[in-house]
XYZ file of N, CA, C and O in Angstrom:
480
model
N -9.866 25.503 -14.023
C -9.516 24.192 -14.508
C -10.727 23.534 -15.151
O -11.808 23.548 -14.601
N -10.550 22.942 -16.306
C -11.649 22.240 -16.953
C -11.823 20.857 -16.324
O -10.942 20.365 -15.632
N -12.969 20.236 -16.603
C -13.221 18.901 -16.061
C -12.183 17.905 -16.539
O -11.747 17.050 -15.786
N -11.752 17.988 -17.780
C -10.759 17.037 -18.295
C -9.413 17.236 -17.613
O -8.700 16.278 -17.353
N -9.047 18.483 -17.315
C -7.800 18.743 -16.602
C -7.862 18.180 -15.194
O -6.911 17.565 -14.716
N -8.981 18.331 -14.528
C -9.156 17.784 -13.181
C -9.070 16.267 -13.229
O -8.388 15.645 -12.418
N -9.728 15.651 -14.207
C -9.718 14.194 -14.328
C -8.312 13.668 -14.563
O -7.944 12.620 -14.058
N -7.495 14.405 -15.336
C -6.120 13.985 -15.601
C -5.278 14.020 -14.335
O -4.325 13.276 -14.192
N -5.597 14.912 -13.396
C -4.819 15.051 -12.168
C -5.188 13.995 -11.127
O -4.452 13.758 -10.207
N -6.369 13.380 -11.281
C -6.815 12.372 -10.321
C -6.271 11.020 -10.748
O -6.496 10.578 -11.864
N -5.544 10.359 -9.839
C -4.980 9.055 -10.146
C -6.090 8.006 -10.187
O -7.051 8.086 -9.431
N -5.959 7.023 -11.069
C -6.974 5.971 -11.133
C -6.945 5.112 -9.869
O -5.955 5.085 -9.146
N -8.031 4.403 -9.629
C -8.121 3.532 -8.459
C -7.389 2.220 -8.725
O -7.143 1.843 -9.855
N -7.028 1.535 -7.658
C -6.414 0.209 -7.738
C -7.270 -0.776 -6.957
O -8.242 -0.390 -6.320
N -6.905 -2.053 -6.994
C -7.704 -3.093 -6.364
C -7.219 -3.543 -5.002
O -7.618 -4.596 -4.516
N -6.354 -2.774 -4.347
C -5.867 -3.135 -3.015
C -6.848 -2.641 -1.963
O -7.363 -1.529 -2.066
N -7.106 -3.469 -0.963
C -7.990 -3.098 0.149
C -7.147 -2.836 1.391
O -6.093 -3.429 1.575
N -7.641 -1.959 2.261
C -7.008 -1.669 3.543
C -8.065 -1.877 4.617
O -9.131 -1.252 4.565
N -7.795 -2.769 5.569
C -8.786 -3.019 6.615
C -8.882 -1.814 7.544
O -7.975 -0.972 7.590
N -9.975 -1.737 8.280
C -10.152 -0.652 9.243
C -9.045 -0.654 10.286
O -8.558 0.402 10.697
N -8.625 -1.850 10.732
C -7.552 -1.967 11.729
C -6.250 -1.404 11.181
O -5.546 -0.664 11.867
N -5.930 -1.741 9.937
C -4.705 -1.237 9.319
C -4.784 0.271 9.106
O -3.808 0.991 9.334
N -5.940 0.771 8.682
C -6.103 2.212 8.474
C -5.902 2.969 9.784
O -5.250 4.014 9.810
N -6.446 2.438 10.871
C -6.281 3.083 12.178
C -4.813 3.104 12.594
O -4.323 4.094 13.127
N -4.083 2.014 12.333
C -2.652 1.965 12.672
C -1.870 2.983 11.846
O -0.995 3.664 12.363
N -2.189 3.099 10.568
C -1.520 4.075 9.708
C -1.782 5.489 10.222
O -0.860 6.304 10.332
N -3.041 5.792 10.569
C -3.368 7.124 11.105
C -2.567 7.390 12.384
O -2.042 8.487 12.585
N -2.465 6.386 13.245
C -1.730 6.512 14.498
C -0.244 6.778 14.239
O 0.363 7.647 14.884
N 0.345 6.053 13.305
C 1.764 6.239 12.996
C 2.032 7.617 12.392
O 3.026 8.268 12.721
N 1.149 8.080 11.534
C 1.300 9.418 10.943
C 1.174 10.492 12.022
O 1.908 11.478 12.011
N 0.247 10.304 12.945
C 0.072 11.256 14.048
C 1.318 11.300 14.925
O 1.746 12.375 15.361
N 1.920 10.140 15.171
C 3.152 10.086 15.965
C 4.272 10.863 15.284
O 5.106 11.472 15.943
N 4.293 10.814 13.962
C 5.306 11.540 13.186
C 4.953 13.018 13.042
O 5.781 13.803 12.593
N 3.718 13.375 13.378
C 3.283 14.758 13.217
C 3.122 15.140 11.755
O 3.301 16.297 11.384
N 2.767 14.153 10.913
C 2.655 14.389 9.476
C 1.251 14.069 9.004
O 0.681 13.041 9.377
N 0.712 14.918 8.167
C -0.585 14.631 7.558
C -0.475 14.590 6.034
O -1.472 14.551 5.331
N 0.769 14.576 5.536
C 1.001 14.581 4.094
C 1.519 13.236 3.581
O 1.934 13.127 2.439
N 1.484 12.194 4.419
C 2.042 10.911 4.019
C 0.971 9.971 3.479
O -0.159 9.954 3.950
N 1.371 9.192 2.497
C 0.526 8.152 1.919
C 1.170 6.808 2.234
O 2.374 6.718 2.398
N 0.359 5.764 2.287
C 0.885 4.418 2.447
C 1.094 3.847 1.056
O 0.148 3.715 0.282
N 2.340 3.550 0.729
C 2.662 3.015 -0.597
C 2.969 1.532 -0.463
O 3.733 1.121 0.401
N 2.361 0.729 -1.337
C 2.691 -0.684 -1.428
C 3.199 -0.941 -2.831
O 2.628 -0.465 -3.817
N 4.315 -1.668 -2.895
C 4.934 -1.959 -4.182
C 5.442 -3.397 -4.171
O 5.612 -4.004 -3.116
N 5.689 -3.912 -5.349
C 6.280 -5.228 -5.527
C 7.599 -5.021 -6.256
O 7.648 -4.320 -7.267
N 8.662 -5.626 -5.732
C 9.989 -5.504 -6.331
C 10.605 -6.891 -6.486
O 10.298 -7.791 -5.712
N 11.490 -7.059 -7.459
C 12.213 -8.333 -7.551
C 13.057 -8.527 -6.294
O 13.628 -7.576 -5.770
N 13.114 -9.759 -5.810
C 13.947 -10.052 -4.649
C 13.359 -11.157 -3.807
O 12.339 -11.752 -4.148
N 14.001 -11.426 -2.706
C 13.554 -12.488 -1.821
C 13.851 -13.846 -2.412
O 14.286 -13.980 -3.555
N 13.609 -14.884 -1.651
C 13.929 -16.233 -2.115
C 12.863 -16.812 -3.039
O 13.101 -17.827 -3.687
N 11.702 -16.172 -3.143
C 10.655 -16.669 -4.041
C 10.513 -15.843 -5.309
O 9.707 -16.167 -6.169
N 11.235 -14.761 -5.442
C 11.225 -13.986 -6.674
C 10.722 -12.567 -6.556
O 11.200 -11.673 -7.229
N 9.698 -12.320 -5.710
C 9.154 -10.975 -5.537
C 9.000 -10.678 -4.057
O 8.731 -11.579 -3.261
N 9.163 -9.430 -3.709
C 9.039 -9.024 -2.313
C 8.168 -7.774 -2.235
O 8.183 -6.929 -3.137
N 7.382 -7.681 -1.174
C 6.545 -6.504 -0.945
C 7.365 -5.396 -0.319
O 8.246 -5.641 0.503
N 7.044 -4.176 -0.687
C 7.556 -2.992 -0.004
C 6.344 -2.206 0.467
O 5.434 -1.919 -0.319
N 6.320 -1.884 1.743
C 5.221 -1.137 2.344
C 5.854 -0.009 3.139
O 6.602 -0.269 4.084
N 5.603 1.232 2.732
C 6.256 2.357 3.394
C 5.448 3.636 3.196
O 4.557 3.700 2.356
N 5.783 4.651 3.994
C 5.136 5.955 3.871
C 5.844 6.759 2.800
O 7.063 6.722 2.680
N 5.057 7.491 2.032
C 5.602 8.284 0.938
C 4.807 9.572 0.831
O 3.576 9.554 0.909
N 5.493 10.668 0.637
C 4.803 11.943 0.463
C 4.557 12.251 -1.006
O 3.828 13.170 -1.338
N 5.133 11.442 -1.886
C 5.038 11.696 -3.321
C 3.863 10.963 -3.954
O 3.447 9.921 -3.489
N 3.377 11.500 -5.052
C 2.433 10.832 -5.932
C 3.056 10.916 -7.315
O 3.193 12.002 -7.882
N 3.482 9.779 -7.843
C 4.241 9.739 -9.083
C 3.347 9.462 -10.290
O 2.242 8.919 -10.150
N 3.842 9.804 -11.449
C 3.111 9.565 -12.687
C 2.842 8.068 -12.825
O 3.739 7.241 -12.669
N 1.596 7.710 -13.092
C 1.225 6.309 -13.248
C 0.753 5.643 -11.967
O 0.330 4.493 -11.985
N 0.832 6.344 -10.831
C 0.356 5.787 -9.569
C -1.165 5.675 -9.560
O -1.861 6.495 -10.154
N -1.644 4.664 -8.858
C -3.076 4.510 -8.592
C -3.272 4.746 -7.109
O -2.422 4.387 -6.297
N -4.402 5.333 -6.739
C -4.624 5.661 -5.335
C -6.079 5.453 -4.937
O -6.973 5.635 -5.749
N -6.254 5.032 -3.683
C -7.587 4.890 -3.096
C -7.508 5.422 -1.671
O -6.537 5.159 -0.947
N -8.521 6.179 -1.273
C -8.590 6.728 0.079
C -9.456 5.825 0.950
O -10.563 5.475 0.580
N -8.919 5.461 2.094
C -9.636 4.641 3.072
C -9.810 5.470 4.341
O -8.985 5.407 5.248
N -10.849 6.280 4.384
C -11.135 7.081 5.565
C -10.004 8.007 5.973
O -9.681 8.105 7.150
N -9.407 8.663 5.010
C -8.321 9.592 5.301
C -6.935 8.985 5.175
O -5.932 9.675 5.339
N -6.852 7.706 4.883
C -5.562 7.050 4.639
C -5.502 6.714 3.154
O -6.285 5.925 2.647
N -4.567 7.358 2.476
C -4.421 7.152 1.046
C -3.428 6.020 0.793
O -2.301 6.053 1.276
N -3.867 4.999 0.044
C -3.004 3.875 -0.325
C -2.645 4.034 -1.794
O -3.527 4.180 -2.646
N -1.339 4.014 -2.076
C -0.830 4.263 -3.418
C -0.122 3.009 -3.938
O 0.627 2.359 -3.208
N -0.376 2.689 -5.213
C 0.260 1.560 -5.882
C 0.808 2.066 -7.213
O 0.100 2.746 -7.958
N 2.068 1.725 -7.524
C 2.640 2.147 -8.801
C 2.117 1.257 -9.928
O 1.593 0.167 -9.700
N 2.257 1.751 -11.140
C 1.699 1.098 -12.324
C 2.235 -0.320 -12.520
O 1.489 -1.224 -12.895
N 3.502 -0.549 -12.253
C 4.103 -1.873 -12.463
C 3.652 -2.875 -11.405
O 3.552 -4.069 -11.682
N 3.371 -2.414 -10.191
C 2.983 -3.315 -9.098
C 1.503 -3.662 -9.106
O 1.100 -4.698 -8.572
N 0.677 -2.800 -9.698
C -0.782 -2.961 -9.634
C -1.276 -4.340 -10.059
O -2.101 -4.936 -9.359
N -0.802 -4.920 -11.170
C -1.315 -6.244 -11.553
C -1.007 -7.333 -10.518
O -1.796 -8.255 -10.332
N 0.128 -7.236 -9.857
C 0.515 -8.226 -8.845
C -0.304 -8.089 -7.564
O -0.365 -9.014 -6.767
N -0.885 -6.913 -7.348
C -1.575 -6.619 -6.094
C -3.087 -6.549 -6.218
O -3.776 -6.312 -5.219
N -3.629 -6.771 -7.404
C -5.078 -6.697 -7.607
C -5.789 -7.683 -6.677
O -5.514 -8.873 -6.686
N -6.678 -7.172 -5.829
C -7.425 -8.010 -4.897
C -6.729 -8.261 -3.569
O -7.271 -8.929 -2.694
N -5.514 -7.729 -3.394
C -4.776 -7.927 -2.142
C -5.400 -7.106 -1.017
O -6.031 -6.074 -1.257
N -5.213 -7.575 0.198
C -5.745 -6.890 1.373
C -4.631 -6.673 2.386
O -3.886 -7.608 2.703
N -4.522 -5.438 2.884
C -3.529 -5.091 3.899
C -4.241 -5.011 5.243
O -5.243 -4.324 5.379
N -3.698 -5.711 6.224
C -4.262 -5.712 7.571
C -3.141 -5.416 8.557
O -1.962 -5.402 8.190
N -3.503 -5.169 9.800
C -2.512 -5.003 10.862
C -2.833 -5.998 11.955
O -3.961 -6.061 12.439
N -1.840 -6.789 12.315
C -2.007 -7.809 13.342
C -1.215 -7.400 14.583
O -0.065 -6.981 14.486
N -1.852 -7.517 15.726
C -1.194 -7.193 16.992
C -1.549 -8.281 17.996
O -2.554 -8.199 18.696
N -0.722 -9.325 17.996
C -0.958 -10.451 18.893
C 0.346 -10.801 19.606
O 1.389 -10.217 19.330
N 0.280 -11.764 20.481
C 1.480 -12.188 21.202
C 2.492 -12.822 20.250
O 3.692 -12.782 20.492
N 2.003 -13.374 19.148
C 2.888 -14.036 18.192
C 3.440 -13.103 17.127
O 4.523 -13.330 16.609
N 2.678 -12.070 16.794
C 3.104 -11.212 15.682
C 2.530 -9.824 15.822
O 1.384 -9.655 16.219
N 3.333 -8.840 15.471
C 2.849 -7.473 15.388
C 3.367 -6.877 14.099
O 4.564 -6.891 13.828
N 2.457 -6.386 13.283
C 2.863 -5.748 12.044
C 1.799 -5.850 10.973
O 0.756 -6.463 11.158
N 2.101 -5.226 9.854
C 1.195 -5.255 8.718
C 1.314 -6.601 8.011
O 2.403 -7.162 7.903
N 0.188 -7.113 7.552
C 0.160 -8.350 6.786
C -0.500 -8.072 5.446
O -1.342 -7.183 5.331
N -0.116 -8.843 4.440
C -0.683 -8.690 3.102
C -1.215 -10.044 2.664
O -0.467 -11.026 2.600
N -2.504 -10.094 2.403
C -3.143 -11.296 1.875
C -3.348 -11.051 0.390
O -4.155 -10.209 -0.004
N -2.593 -11.769 -0.425
C -2.594 -11.521 -1.860
C -3.041 -12.770 -2.612
O -2.319 -13.766 -2.652
N -4.224 -12.728 -3.241
C -4.705 -13.897 -3.979
C -3.874 -14.201 -5.226
O -3.978 -15.295 -5.778
N -3.033 -13.274 -5.658
C -2.194 -13.484 -6.838
C -0.906 -14.232 -6.526
O -0.223 -14.686 -7.435
N -0.556 -14.357 -5.258
C 0.666 -15.061 -4.861
C 0.383 -16.557 -4.905
O -0.455 -17.059 -4.171
N 1.080 -17.268 -5.792
C 0.858 -18.706 -5.922
C 1.710 -19.497 -4.940
O 1.487 -20.676 -4.731
N 2.683 -18.877 -4.344
C 3.533 -19.523 -3.355
C 4.382 -18.489 -2.668
O 4.526 -17.359 -3.131
N 4.927 -18.854 -1.514
C 5.800 -17.931 -0.798
C 6.931 -18.700 -0.157
O 6.922 -19.933 -0.094
N 7.901 -17.967 0.359
C 9.031 -18.600 1.019
C 8.647 -18.978 2.458
O 7.607 -18.559 2.958
N 9.494 -19.725 3.108
C 9.211 -20.183 4.475
C 9.071 -19.031 5.453
O 8.267 -19.098 6.383
N 9.825 -17.961 5.274
C 9.747 -16.835 6.210
C 8.568 -15.917 5.908
O 8.219 -15.069 6.706
N 7.945 -16.075 4.728
C 6.765 -15.294 4.382
C 7.067 -13.904 3.869
O 6.168 -13.096 3.686
N 8.342 -13.597 3.603
C 8.702 -12.262 3.145
C 8.641 -12.081 1.642
O 8.634 -10.964 1.152
N 8.632 -13.170 0.895
C 8.582 -13.020 -0.554
C 7.586 -14.021 -1.135
O 7.144 -14.948 -0.478
N 7.235 -13.792 -2.411
C 6.228 -14.637 -3.061
C 6.536 -14.753 -4.541
O 7.411 -14.075 -5.074
N 5.806 -15.615 -5.203
C 5.879 -15.728 -6.671
C 4.493 -15.994 -7.213
O 3.565 -16.289 -6.513
């Protein structure tokens, strides 16, 4: 393989961050599933009461136009259409008496709904 062919196969980086706590939770969930081929995909889709909603899920695929960054063995993938909405966003995992789950802090969200599930 030539250098240009290798470069074409490597997906470009995106601006989403994954905290160490979130990366550890992702590794733990993948281990529970017995899978080492899963990536954490974050996407933005139309929906929710504010106009856009986050999708955060495991995916074994890497699609054309995807951007990817590795965080200590946890690969975070963002599709081409979602990348501008997620530039500078940070994914964390919260485990408290009030809340347990992944959270997304997105500086591009100018407002959100009361339940916090969607943004605009």
